[in-house]
Amino acid sequence: MHETIPQVFLIARPSIDVEGMRAYLQDVGGESWLELRLGEGEPPSAGELLLEFGGRACYRSWEPGLNPNVSRIRTDRREYFANILRSGHGSVLEHANYSFAFRNVSRVFTHELVRHRAGSAFSQESLRYVRLADIGFRVPPALEPVREQVLAIVEQLEEFQVSAAKELGIDSDGVPFHVKKEVTSALRRLAPIGLSTDIVWTANARTLRHVIEVRTAEGAEEELRSVFDKIARVMQGEAPGLFQDFVRQDDGCWVPEHRKV
């Protein structure tokens, strides 16, 4: 076996078809908003531009005069998003999706992550197909006093995976794939739930805000707190307007000013 450390990789973010946006805005009369955003010294990320586009479409608030009911147009991007968050207009945040690859997280982590299925998509390493010939494992802080015993148990379980596969002869010539899959699937029942695995997670910005808050809270599982601390830092850099109200407390909690957006 080998010891591992969870890692977080942002692997996908929204992209914008600027000409498509411009064509729409030429038709409704709001092209000046797009030119304003594209001409800023620090233009918005694609995710933020997409969400602001969606939000302004709701009220036709591209520029003064397009909607007689709208008397004031917020031109400052940060203030626009601050108003979205204050007003709880959370559906707008569902337009932007971000994808993460989690490397060497435990099955404990993934079992809890998949509970956040609203606004999410998951693709996890399958132990029906992936043989456990080399188990990765991270000793959680609470088990550090018994570290050696923990590692010895995991090593014994790994040795069983290898010896059982050999005894059952699934690597012999001519063994069909469906037999290998059946045995591999059965062997995973004798693996520790804390073994390291990989999962790809896609979530919209609204879901990300919720999961960051609840999974960095004081009572959350320690591995999830660690991983979502990293995600919070990534998202404040990736979409600062959408996560501007989050503050990291001394105890590691990421707390938003506006909840249930």
PDB file of C-alpha atoms in Angstrom:
ATOM      1  CA  MET A   1       0.000   0.000   0.000  1.00  0.00           C
ATOM      2  CA  HIS A   2       1.026   3.646  -0.263  1.00  0.00           C
ATOM      3  CA  GLU A   3      -0.090   6.707   1.663  1.00  0.00           C
ATOM      4  CA  THR A   4      -1.878   9.456  -0.243  1.00  0.00           C
ATOM      5  CA  ILE A   5      -2.979  13.088   0.048  1.00  0.00           C
ATOM      6  CA  PRO A   6      -6.266  14.325  -1.484  1.00  0.00           C
ATOM      7  CA  GLN A   7      -5.798  16.692  -4.409  1.00  0.00           C
ATOM      8  CA  VAL A   8      -8.211  19.046  -6.197  1.00  0.00           C
ATOM      9  CA  PHE A   9      -8.020  19.963  -9.895  1.00  0.00           C
ATOM     10  CA  LEU A  10     -10.356  22.407 -11.629  1.00  0.00           C
ATOM     11  CA  ILE A  11     -10.679  20.817 -15.072  1.00  0.00           C
ATOM     12  CA  ALA A  12     -13.549  22.697 -16.753  1.00  0.00           C
ATOM     13  CA  ARG A  13     -15.251  26.063 -16.583  1.00  0.00           C
ATOM     14  CA  PRO A  14     -17.939  27.860 -18.648  1.00  0.00           C
ATOM     15  CA  SER A  15     -17.094  29.261 -22.074  1.00  0.00           C
ATOM     16  CA  ILE A  16     -18.914  32.037 -23.920  1.00  0.00           C
ATOM     17  CA  ASP A  17     -19.915  32.504 -27.554  1.00  0.00           C
ATOM     18  CA  VAL A  18     -19.472  36.264 -27.637  1.00  0.00           C
ATOM     19  CA  GLU A  19     -20.918  36.627 -31.126  1.00  0.00           C
ATOM     20  CA  GLY A  20     -24.029  34.746 -30.085  1.00  0.00           C
ATOM     21  CA  MET A  21     -24.451  37.076 -27.118  1.00  0.00           C
ATOM     22  CA  ARG A  22     -23.865  40.107 -29.308  1.00  0.00           C
ATOM     23  CA  ALA A  23     -26.426  38.974 -31.885  1.00  0.00           C
ATOM     24  CA  TYR A  24     -29.070  38.540 -29.196  1.00  0.00           C
ATOM     25  CA  LEU A  25     -28.292  41.903 -27.619  1.00  0.00           C
ATOM     26  CA  GLN A  26     -28.392  43.690 -30.974  1.00  0.00           C
ATOM     27  CA  ASP A  27     -31.920  42.379 -31.335  1.00  0.00           C
ATOM     28  CA  VAL A  28     -33.118  43.443 -27.873  1.00  0.00           C
ATOM     29  CA  GLY A  29     -31.133  46.679 -27.749  1.00  0.00           C
ATOM     30  CA  GLY A  30     -28.586  45.974 -25.035  1.00  0.00           C
ATOM     31  CA  GLU A  31     -25.280  45.605 -26.880  1.00  0.00           C
ATOM     32  CA  SER A  32     -23.697  48.458 -24.903  1.00  0.00           C
ATOM     33  CA  TRP A  33     -23.653  46.252 -21.784  1.00  0.00           C
ATOM     34  CA  LEU A  34     -21.538  43.611 -23.524  1.00  0.00           C
ATOM     35  CA  GLU A  35     -19.113  46.190 -24.889  1.00  0.00           C
ATOM     36  CA  LEU A  36     -18.815  47.672 -21.399  1.00  0.00           C
ATOM     37  CA  ARG A  37     -17.893  44.285 -19.897  1.00  0.00           C
ATOM     38  CA  LEU A  38     -15.491  43.302 -22.663  1.00  0.00           C
ATOM     39  CA  GLY A  39     -13.750  46.674 -22.423  1.00  0.00           C
ATOM     40  CA  GLU A  40     -13.073  46.533 -18.700  1.00  0.00           C
ATOM     41  CA  GLY A  41      -9.448  46.417 -17.557  1.00  0.00           C
ATOM     42  CA  GLU A  42     -10.127  43.094 -15.852  1.00  0.00           C
ATOM     43  CA  PRO A  43     -12.938  41.527 -17.880  1.00  0.00           C
ATOM     44  CA  PRO A  44     -15.213  39.054 -16.098  1.00  0.00           C
ATOM     45  CA  SER A  45     -14.658  35.332 -16.254  1.00  0.00           C
ATOM     46  CA  ALA A  46     -16.892  33.451 -18.659  1.00  0.00           C
ATOM     47  CA  GLY A  47     -18.904  32.101 -15.738  1.00  0.00           C
ATOM     48  CA  GLU A  48     -19.578  35.542 -14.324  1.00  0.00           C
ATOM     49  CA  LEU A  49     -20.415  36.989 -17.740  1.00  0.00           C
ATOM     50  CA  LEU A  50     -22.874  34.147 -18.356  1.00  0.00           C
ATOM     51  CA  LEU A  51     -24.606  34.616 -15.001  1.00  0.00           C
ATOM     52  CA  GLU A  52     -24.892  38.369 -15.387  1.00  0.00           C
ATOM     53  CA  PHE A  53     -26.330  37.833 -18.862  1.00  0.00           C
ATOM     54  CA  GLY A  54     -28.938  35.484 -17.399  1.00  0.00           C
ATOM     55  CA  GLY A  55     -29.770  37.848 -14.575  1.00  0.00           C
ATOM     56  CA  ARG A  56     -30.172  40.896 -16.808  1.00  0.00           C
ATOM     57  CA  ALA A  57     -32.357  38.930 -19.213  1.00  0.00           C
ATOM     58  CA  CYS A  58     -34.898  38.506 -16.402  1.00  0.00           C
ATOM     59  CA  TYR A  59     -35.541  42.258 -16.154  1.00  0.00           C
ATOM     60  CA  ARG A  60     -34.206  43.434 -19.540  1.00  0.00           C
ATOM     61  CA  SER A  61     -31.810  45.543 -17.521  1.00  0.00           C
ATOM     62  CA  TRP A  62     -29.092  45.855 -20.159  1.00  0.00           C
ATOM     63  CA  GLU A  63     -29.280  49.637 -20.318  1.00  0.00           C
ATOM     64  CA  PRO A  64     -31.720  52.426 -19.333  1.00  0.00           C
ATOM     65  CA  GLY A  65     -34.900  52.702 -21.348  1.00  0.00           C
ATOM     66  CA  LEU A  66     -35.341  49.087 -22.424  1.00  0.00           C
ATOM     67  CA  ASN A  67     -37.741  48.375 -19.578  1.00  0.00           C
ATOM     68  CA  PRO A  68     -39.861  51.323 -18.376  1.00  0.00           C
ATOM     69  CA  ASN A  69     -40.214  49.674 -14.969  1.00  0.00           C
ATOM     70  CA  VAL A  70     -36.448  49.751 -14.368  1.00  0.00           C
ATOM     71  CA  SER A  71     -35.275  53.218 -13.378  1.00  0.00           C
ATOM     72  CA  ARG A  72     -31.689  52.426 -12.366  1.00  0.00           C
ATOM     73  CA  ILE A  73     -29.116  50.152 -14.014  1.00  0.00           C
ATOM     74  CA  ARG A  74     -26.199  48.802 -11.980  1.00  0.00           C
ATOM     75  CA  THR A  75     -23.098  49.039 -14.108  1.00  0.00           C
ATOM     76  CA  ASP A  76     -20.557  47.931 -11.476  1.00  0.00           C
ATOM     77  CA  ARG A  77     -20.099  44.194 -11.868  1.00  0.00           C
ATOM     78  CA  ARG A  78     -19.260  43.434  -8.243  1.00  0.00           C
ATOM     79  CA  GLU A  79     -22.236  45.427  -6.989  1.00  0.00           C
ATOM     80  CA  TYR A  80     -24.493  43.688  -9.508  1.00  0.00           C
ATOM     81  CA  PHE A  81     -23.542  40.288  -8.100  1.00  0.00           C
ATOM     82  CA  ALA A  82     -23.806  41.590  -4.544  1.00  0.00           C
ATOM     83  CA  ASN A  83     -27.421  42.521  -5.282  1.00  0.00           C
ATOM     84  CA  ILE A  84     -28.071  39.062  -6.785  1.00  0.00           C
ATOM     85  CA  LEU A  85     -26.756  37.457  -3.579  1.00  0.00           C
ATOM     86  CA  ARG A  86     -28.641  39.845  -1.275  1.00  0.00           C
ATOM     87  CA  SER A  87     -31.922  39.273  -3.076  1.00  0.00           C
ATOM     88  CA  GLY A  88     -31.540  35.479  -3.066  1.00  0.00           C
ATOM     89  CA  HIS A  89     -31.843  35.285  -6.843  1.00  0.00           C
ATOM     90  CA  GLY A  90     -30.117  31.911  -6.752  1.00  0.00           C
ATOM     91  CA  SER A  91     -31.551  30.405  -9.922  1.00  0.00           C
ATOM     92  CA  VAL A  92     -29.271  32.681 -11.961  1.00  0.00           C
ATOM     93  CA  LEU A  93     -26.239  30.938 -10.435  1.00  0.00           C
ATOM     94  CA  GLU A  94     -27.307  27.604 -11.904  1.00  0.00           C
ATOM     95  CA  HIS A  95     -26.209  28.604 -15.420  1.00  0.00           C
ATOM     96  CA  ALA A  96     -22.480  28.271 -14.690  1.00  0.00           C
ATOM     97  CA  ASN A  97     -20.974  24.822 -14.149  1.00  0.00           C
ATOM     98  CA  TYR A  98     -17.481  23.976 -12.939  1.00  0.00           C
ATOM     99  CA  SER A  99     -15.868  20.539 -13.054  1.00  0.00           C
ATOM    100  CA  PHE A 100     -13.342  19.211 -10.562  1.00  0.00           C
ATOM    101  CA  ALA A 101     -11.243  16.084 -10.590  1.00  0.00           C
ATOM    102  CA  PHE A 102     -10.593  14.823  -7.076  1.00  0.00           C
ATOM    103  CA  ARG A 103      -7.489  12.664  -6.809  1.00  0.00           C
ATOM    104  CA  ASN A 104      -6.819  10.278  -3.909  1.00  0.00           C
ATOM    105  CA  VAL A 105      -9.939  11.065  -1.918  1.00  0.00           C
ATOM    106  CA  SER A 106     -11.437   8.253   0.126  1.00  0.00           C
ATOM    107  CA  ARG A 107     -14.614   6.330  -0.528  1.00  0.00           C
ATOM    108  CA  VAL A 108     -15.806   7.960   2.708  1.00  0.00           C
ATOM    109  CA  PHE A 109     -15.434  11.305   0.932  1.00  0.00           C
ATOM    110  CA  THR A 110     -17.224  10.180  -2.230  1.00  0.00           C
ATOM    111  CA  HIS A 111     -20.085   8.575  -0.298  1.00  0.00           C
ATOM    112  CA  GLU A 112     -20.784  11.954   1.297  1.00  0.00           C
ATOM    113  CA  LEU A 113     -20.151  14.001  -1.843  1.00  0.00           C
ATOM    114  CA  VAL A 114     -22.742  12.147  -3.939  1.00  0.00           C
ATOM    115  CA  ARG A 115     -25.447  13.164  -1.488  1.00  0.00           C
ATOM    116  CA  HIS A 116     -25.214  16.611  -3.075  1.00  0.00           C
ATOM    117  CA  ARG A 117     -26.827  15.389  -6.258  1.00  0.00           C
ATOM    118  CA  ALA A 118     -28.980  18.465  -6.969  1.00  0.00           C
ATOM    119  CA  GLY A 119     -27.128  20.559  -9.521  1.00  0.00           C
ATOM    120  CA  SER A 120     -24.315  17.999  -9.759  1.00  0.00           C
ATOM    121  CA  ALA A 121     -22.908  15.279 -11.994  1.00  0.00           C
ATOM    122  CA  PHE A 122     -20.530  12.489 -10.919  1.00  0.00           C
ATOM    123  CA  SER A 123     -18.153  10.070 -12.645  1.00  0.00           C
ATOM    124  CA  GLN A 124     -16.321   7.853 -10.174  1.00  0.00           C
ATOM    125  CA  GLU A 125     -13.573   5.291 -10.570  1.00  0.00           C
ATOM    126  CA  SER A 126     -15.406   1.963 -10.625  1.00  0.00           C
ATOM    127  CA  LEU A 127     -14.107  -0.839  -8.447  1.00  0.00           C
ATOM    128  CA  ARG A 128     -16.146  -3.305 -10.493  1.00  0.00           C
ATOM    129  CA  TYR A 129     -13.543  -2.784 -13.197  1.00  0.00           C
ATOM    130  CA  VAL A 130     -10.426  -1.399 -11.467  1.00  0.00           C
ATOM    131  CA  ARG A 131      -8.416  -4.086  -9.657  1.00  0.00           C
ATOM    132  CA  LEU A 132      -7.137  -3.186  -6.187  1.00  0.00           C
ATOM    133  CA  ALA A 133      -3.590  -4.423  -6.637  1.00  0.00           C
ATOM    134  CA  ASP A 134      -2.111  -1.339  -4.964  1.00  0.00           C
ATOM    135  CA  ILE A 135      -4.248   0.326  -2.307  1.00  0.00           C
ATOM    136  CA  GLY A 136      -3.736   3.987  -1.552  1.00  0.00           C
ATOM    137  CA  PHE A 137      -4.715   5.121   1.929  1.00  0.00           C
ATOM    138  CA  ARG A 138      -4.598   8.237   4.069  1.00  0.00           C
ATOM    139  CA  VAL A 139      -4.474   7.911   7.853  1.00  0.00           C
ATOM    140  CA  PRO A 140      -6.936  10.477   9.257  1.00  0.00           C
ATOM    141  CA  PRO A 141      -5.702  12.657  12.144  1.00  0.00           C
ATOM    142  CA  ALA A 142      -7.961  10.942  14.699  1.00  0.00           C
ATOM    143  CA  LEU A 143      -6.179   7.627  14.036  1.00  0.00           C
ATOM    144  CA  GLU A 144      -2.617   8.934  14.226  1.00  0.00           C
ATOM    145  CA  PRO A 145      -2.108   7.393  17.720  1.00  0.00           C
ATOM    146  CA  VAL A 146      -2.735   3.952  16.189  1.00  0.00           C
ATOM    147  CA  ARG A 147      -1.103   4.645  12.822  1.00  0.00           C
ATOM    148  CA  GLU A 148       0.995   1.487  12.687  1.00  0.00           C
ATOM    149  CA  GLN A 149      -1.941  -0.791  13.422  1.00  0.00           C
ATOM    150  CA  VAL A 150      -4.016   0.969  10.772  1.00  0.00           C
ATOM    151  CA  LEU A 151      -1.323   0.585   8.111  1.00  0.00           C
ATOM    152  CA  ALA A 152      -0.820  -3.059   9.029  1.00  0.00           C
ATOM    153  CA  ILE A 153      -4.542  -3.785   8.546  1.00  0.00           C
ATOM    154  CA  VAL A 154      -4.624  -2.013   5.190  1.00  0.00           C
ATOM    155  CA  GLU A 155      -1.508  -3.859   4.033  1.00  0.00           C
ATOM    156  CA  GLN A 156      -3.111  -7.164   5.014  1.00  0.00           C
ATOM    157  CA  LEU A 157      -6.234  -6.295   3.028  1.00  0.00           C
ATOM    158  CA  GLU A 158      -4.108  -5.353   0.032  1.00  0.00           C
ATOM    159  CA  GLU A 159      -2.194  -8.623   0.239  1.00  0.00           C
ATOM    160  CA  PHE A 160      -5.512 -10.473   0.244  1.00  0.00           C
ATOM    161  CA  GLN A 161      -6.621  -8.645  -2.923  1.00  0.00           C
ATOM    162  CA  VAL A 162      -3.473  -9.787  -4.731  1.00  0.00           C
ATOM    163  CA  SER A 163      -3.379 -13.363  -3.399  1.00  0.00           C
ATOM    164  CA  ALA A 164      -7.099 -13.967  -3.935  1.00  0.00           C
ATOM    165  CA  ALA A 165      -6.919 -12.760  -7.529  1.00  0.00           C
ATOM    166  CA  LYS A 166      -3.988 -15.105  -8.099  1.00  0.00           C
ATOM    167  CA  GLU A 167      -5.701 -18.074  -6.437  1.00  0.00           C
ATOM    168  CA  LEU A 168      -8.883 -17.471  -8.432  1.00  0.00           C
ATOM    169  CA  GLY A 169      -6.806 -17.415 -11.617  1.00  0.00           C
ATOM    170  CA  ILE A 170      -8.409 -14.373 -13.207  1.00  0.00           C
ATOM    171  CA  ASP A 171      -5.177 -13.366 -14.947  1.00  0.00           C
ATOM    172  CA  SER A 172      -4.795 -16.726 -16.661  1.00  0.00           C
ATOM    173  CA  ASP A 173      -4.904 -16.845 -20.442  1.00  0.00           C
ATOM    174  CA  GLY A 174      -8.360 -17.009 -21.902  1.00  0.00           C
ATOM    175  CA  VAL A 175     -10.317 -15.770 -18.853  1.00  0.00           C
ATOM    176  CA  PRO A 176     -13.186 -13.683 -20.301  1.00  0.00           C
ATOM    177  CA  PHE A 177     -13.629 -10.096 -19.205  1.00  0.00           C
ATOM    178  CA  HIS A 178     -17.022 -10.689 -17.584  1.00  0.00           C
ATOM    179  CA  VAL A 179     -15.419 -13.215 -15.204  1.00  0.00           C
ATOM    180  CA  LYS A 180     -12.664 -10.747 -14.290  1.00  0.00           C
ATOM    181  CA  LYS A 181     -15.313  -8.121 -13.633  1.00  0.00           C
ATOM    182  CA  GLU A 182     -17.351 -10.449 -11.428  1.00  0.00           C
ATOM    183  CA  VAL A 183     -14.356 -11.382  -9.281  1.00  0.00           C
ATOM    184  CA  THR A 184     -13.078  -7.789  -9.126  1.00  0.00           C
ATOM    185  CA  SER A 185     -16.514  -6.642  -8.023  1.00  0.00           C
ATOM    186  CA  ALA A 186     -16.611  -9.296  -5.289  1.00  0.00           C
ATOM    187  CA  LEU A 187     -13.109  -8.504  -4.047  1.00  0.00           C
ATOM    188  CA  ARG A 188     -13.955  -4.846  -3.423  1.00  0.00           C
ATOM    189  CA  ARG A 189     -16.150  -6.018  -0.545  1.00  0.00           C
ATOM    190  CA  LEU A 190     -12.945  -6.851   1.298  1.00  0.00           C
ATOM    191  CA  ALA A 191     -11.401  -3.410   0.797  1.00  0.00           C
ATOM    192  CA  PRO A 192     -11.353  -0.578   3.359  1.00  0.00           C
ATOM    193  CA  ILE A 193     -13.869   2.203   2.772  1.00  0.00           C
ATOM    194  CA  GLY A 194     -11.037   4.634   3.406  1.00  0.00           C
ATOM    195  CA  LEU A 195      -9.048   3.538   0.349  1.00  0.00           C
ATOM    196  CA  SER A 196      -8.018   6.268  -2.078  1.00  0.00           C
ATOM    197  CA  THR A 197     -10.049   6.757  -5.236  1.00  0.00           C
ATOM    198  CA  ASP A 198     -10.757   9.362  -7.903  1.00  0.00           C
ATOM    199  CA  ILE A 199     -13.983  11.095  -8.859  1.00  0.00           C
ATOM    200  CA  VAL A 200     -14.997  13.832 -11.295  1.00  0.00           C
ATOM    201  CA  TRP A 201     -17.620  16.259  -9.987  1.00  0.00           C
ATOM    202  CA  THR A 202     -19.456  18.935 -11.919  1.00  0.00           C
ATOM    203  CA  ALA A 203     -21.552  21.449  -9.995  1.00  0.00           C
ATOM    204  CA  ASN A 204     -23.221  24.744 -10.758  1.00  0.00           C
ATOM    205  CA  ALA A 205     -22.289  27.869  -8.820  1.00  0.00           C
ATOM    206  CA  ARG A 206     -25.399  27.711  -6.641  1.00  0.00           C
ATOM    207  CA  THR A 207     -24.590  24.158  -5.558  1.00  0.00           C
ATOM    208  CA  LEU A 208     -20.946  25.071  -4.988  1.00  0.00           C
ATOM    209  CA  ARG A 209     -21.925  27.860  -2.604  1.00  0.00           C
ATOM    210  CA  HIS A 210     -24.123  25.501  -0.601  1.00  0.00           C
ATOM    211  CA  VAL A 211     -21.648  22.609  -0.453  1.00  0.00           C
ATOM    212  CA  ILE A 212     -18.693  24.834   0.472  1.00  0.00           C
ATOM    213  CA  GLU A 213     -20.683  26.208   3.390  1.00  0.00           C
ATOM    214  CA  VAL A 214     -21.959  22.899   4.778  1.00  0.00           C
ATOM    215  CA  ARG A 215     -18.795  20.846   4.130  1.00  0.00           C
ATOM    216  CA  THR A 216     -16.402  23.313   5.753  1.00  0.00           C
ATOM    217  CA  ALA A 217     -18.652  23.770   8.793  1.00  0.00           C
ATOM    218  CA  GLU A 218     -17.210  22.800  12.169  1.00  0.00           C
ATOM    219  CA  GLY A 219     -19.166  19.549  12.386  1.00  0.00           C
ATOM    220  CA  ALA A 220     -18.339  18.329   8.862  1.00  0.00           C
ATOM    221  CA  GLU A 221     -16.102  15.287   8.243  1.00  0.00           C
ATOM    222  CA  GLU A 222     -12.433  16.293   8.399  1.00  0.00           C
ATOM    223  CA  GLU A 223     -11.457  15.131   4.901  1.00  0.00           C
ATOM    224  CA  LEU A 224     -14.361  16.992   3.339  1.00  0.00           C
ATOM    225  CA  ARG A 225     -13.461  20.113   5.315  1.00  0.00           C
ATOM    226  CA  SER A 226      -9.930  19.960   3.941  1.00  0.00           C
ATOM    227  CA  VAL A 227     -10.963  19.382   0.322  1.00  0.00           C
ATOM    228  CA  PHE A 228     -13.694  22.026   0.286  1.00  0.00           C
ATOM    229  CA  ASP A 229     -11.359  24.539   1.882  1.00  0.00           C
ATOM    230  CA  LYS A 230      -9.295  24.139  -1.302  1.00  0.00           C
ATOM    231  CA  ILE A 231     -12.377  24.419  -3.504  1.00  0.00           C
ATOM    232  CA  ALA A 232     -13.461  27.623  -1.772  1.00  0.00           C
ATOM    233  CA  ARG A 233     -10.060  29.155  -2.457  1.00  0.00           C
ATOM    234  CA  VAL A 234     -10.235  28.069  -6.095  1.00  0.00           C
ATOM    235  CA  MET A 235     -13.701  29.558  -6.593  1.00  0.00           C
ATOM    236  CA  GLN A 236     -12.886  32.888  -4.969  1.00  0.00           C
ATOM    237  CA  GLY A 237     -10.116  33.221  -7.522  1.00  0.00           C
ATOM    238  CA  GLU A 238     -12.182  31.823 -10.402  1.00  0.00           C
ATOM    239  CA  ALA A 239     -15.398  33.777  -9.836  1.00  0.00           C
ATOM    240  CA  PRO A 240     -14.757  36.451  -7.171  1.00  0.00           C
ATOM    241  CA  GLY A 241     -18.060  38.215  -7.784  1.00  0.00           C
ATOM    242  CA  LEU A 242     -20.095  35.078  -7.118  1.00  0.00           C
ATOM    243  CA  PHE A 243     -18.208  34.206  -3.930  1.00  0.00           C
ATOM    244  CA  GLN A 244     -17.468  37.718  -2.695  1.00  0.00           C
ATOM    245  CA  ASP A 245     -19.478  37.316   0.496  1.00  0.00           C
ATOM    246  CA  PHE A 246     -17.629  34.210   1.721  1.00  0.00           C
ATOM    247  CA  VAL A 247     -15.196  34.709   4.601  1.00  0.00           C
ATOM    248  CA  ARG A 248     -12.909  32.037   6.016  1.00  0.00           C
ATOM    249  CA  GLN A 249     -13.124  31.912   9.800  1.00  0.00           C
ATOM    250  CA  ASP A 250     -10.176  31.067  12.071  1.00  0.00           C
ATOM    251  CA  ASP A 251     -11.652  27.596  12.662  1.00  0.00           C
ATOM    252  CA  GLY A 252     -11.627  26.836   8.906  1.00  0.00           C
ATOM    253  CA  CYS A 253     -15.332  27.446   8.259  1.00  0.00           C
ATOM    254  CA  TRP A 254     -16.222  29.306   5.074  1.00  0.00           C
ATOM    255  CA  VAL A 255     -19.247  31.427   5.998  1.00  0.00           C
ATOM    256  CA  PRO A 256     -21.299  33.433   3.460  1.00  0.00           C
ATOM    257  CA  GLU A 257     -23.047  36.640   4.314  1.00  0.00           C
ATOM    258  CA  HIS A 258     -26.018  35.538   2.213  1.00  0.00           C
ATOM    259  CA  ARG A 259     -27.268  32.000   2.749  1.00  0.00           C
ATOM    260  CA  LYS A 260     -29.788  29.977   0.771  1.00  0.00           C
ATOM    261  CA  VAL A 261     -29.132  32.014  -2.346  1.00  0.00           C
TER     262      VAL A 261
END
